[in-house]
Amino acid sequence: MKTTKALITATTLAVALSACSSGGLFNRERPDEFAVQRKSPLVVPPDFSLQPPGQGEPRPAEGTLQEQTLDALFGGPSARSGIETNTLSMAGESAPGIRSSVGDVATNTVAKGSVTRDILAAPEGDGREARTQAGG
């Protein structure tokens, strides 16, 4: 019984060690990372069907990059729906410097309720006297 266990253990160790060698049954071909060559860049062939723009025609590359991107993604500007046009006409025009006046510290842009005002006006403390009430 002991000799059988010893023989199985020795065989298992021999097979495991043979897997660590670089030759024999477990040898495989690996790519050589230093043999990689640079390929020449792709070149777009000339398109001989292109014609220069005529007098007064818009140039194909006109417009900002953002406009070209939006056109490529969403298919260009589309006509507004009746609801959107009505909403925009009811909203009216904004003042040119509205962002500056809204960002001003002295401008109140949100009507705060009395609870919010009380919280903001409360004196700073350590919270020992803090109480809460659930329900109402």
XYZ file of C-alpha atoms in Angstrom:
136
model
C 0.000 0.000 0.000
C 2.831 2.407 0.910
C 4.737 1.546 -2.222
C 1.675 2.171 -4.391
C 1.180 5.621 -2.836
C 4.867 6.430 -3.255
C 4.775 5.294 -6.902
C 1.662 7.420 -7.669
C 3.193 10.448 -5.923
C 6.490 10.043 -7.815
C 4.653 9.735 -11.141
C 2.530 12.809 -10.424
C 5.599 14.850 -9.508
C 7.427 13.700 -12.646
C 4.501 14.745 -14.878
C 4.216 18.095 -13.073
C 7.936 18.778 -13.456
C 7.891 17.838 -17.126
C 5.310 20.574 -17.686
C 7.834 23.144 -16.478
C 10.398 22.277 -19.130
C 10.684 24.220 -22.380
C 10.902 21.231 -24.705
C 8.941 18.120 -25.344
C 5.171 17.634 -25.183
C 4.336 21.025 -23.665
C 6.412 23.176 -26.022
C 4.451 25.737 -28.014
C 5.302 28.399 -30.531
C 5.207 31.938 -29.172
C 5.304 35.146 -31.213
C 8.490 37.154 -31.049
C 7.541 40.600 -29.745
C 10.756 42.115 -31.104
C 10.059 40.971 -34.672
C 7.099 43.368 -35.101
C 7.475 45.744 -38.016
C 5.828 49.099 -38.486
C 3.393 49.279 -41.348
C 3.030 52.329 -43.509
C -0.010 54.498 -42.699
C -3.182 54.120 -44.699
C -3.545 56.580 -47.540
C -6.909 57.756 -48.804
C -6.930 57.610 -52.575
C -7.891 60.824 -54.339
C -11.524 61.275 -55.287
C -11.573 62.587 -58.826
C -15.349 63.129 -58.782
C -15.050 66.102 -56.405
C -15.644 69.487 -57.963
C -14.577 72.831 -56.494
C -17.466 74.876 -55.119
C -18.986 77.399 -57.482
C -19.217 81.131 -56.987
C -21.369 81.931 -53.927
C -21.882 78.303 -52.889
C -21.052 77.406 -49.287
C -17.768 75.630 -48.795
C -18.102 72.019 -47.620
C -15.846 72.523 -44.596
C -17.575 75.662 -43.331
C -19.075 75.675 -39.864
C -17.562 74.995 -36.502
C -16.375 71.580 -35.459
C -19.269 71.358 -32.996
C -21.815 72.014 -35.760
C -20.194 69.421 -38.015
C -20.260 66.875 -35.181
C -23.923 67.528 -34.411
C -24.787 67.252 -38.090
C -22.929 63.949 -38.363
C -24.567 62.534 -35.232
C -28.133 63.801 -35.542
C -28.566 64.574 -39.232
C -28.472 68.349 -39.093
C -31.074 70.821 -37.910
C -34.687 69.784 -38.281
C -37.857 71.827 -38.266
C -39.287 72.556 -34.824
C -42.601 71.063 -33.855
C -45.612 73.296 -33.242
C -45.476 72.694 -29.487
C -41.791 73.602 -29.325
C -42.315 76.753 -31.381
C -45.264 77.787 -29.183
C -43.288 77.171 -25.966
C -40.329 79.203 -27.218
C -42.548 82.083 -28.299
C -44.271 82.125 -24.881
C -40.900 82.095 -23.094
C -39.748 85.198 -24.922
C -36.204 86.470 -25.323
C -33.670 86.541 -22.511
C -31.507 89.506 -21.660
C -28.002 89.274 -23.175
C -26.224 89.483 -19.795
C -28.574 87.211 -17.855
C -25.854 84.743 -16.854
C -23.839 87.499 -15.208
C -26.762 88.836 -13.200
C -27.946 85.372 -12.104
C -24.419 84.455 -11.001
C -24.174 87.611 -8.872
C -24.105 87.028 -5.092
C -26.695 89.715 -4.447
C -29.237 88.150 -6.808
C -31.904 85.969 -5.190
C -32.877 83.395 -7.772
C -34.833 80.922 -5.606
C -37.755 81.784 -3.355
C -36.826 79.926 -0.190
C -39.567 78.819 2.175
C -39.652 79.834 5.841
C -38.220 76.482 7.011
C -35.214 76.803 4.685
C -34.642 80.409 5.806
C -34.784 79.330 9.468
C -32.234 76.571 8.839
C -29.874 78.933 7.036
C -30.278 81.651 9.703
C -29.835 79.252 12.659
C -26.769 79.881 14.790
C -23.900 77.457 14.488
C -23.712 74.912 17.309
C -22.487 71.455 18.223
C -25.926 69.818 17.870
C -26.473 68.926 21.546
C -29.811 70.744 21.732
C -30.970 69.493 18.321
C -34.398 67.915 18.286
C -36.506 66.353 15.623
C -40.182 65.638 15.338
C -41.670 62.891 13.192
C -45.161 63.155 11.815
C -47.190 66.218 12.078
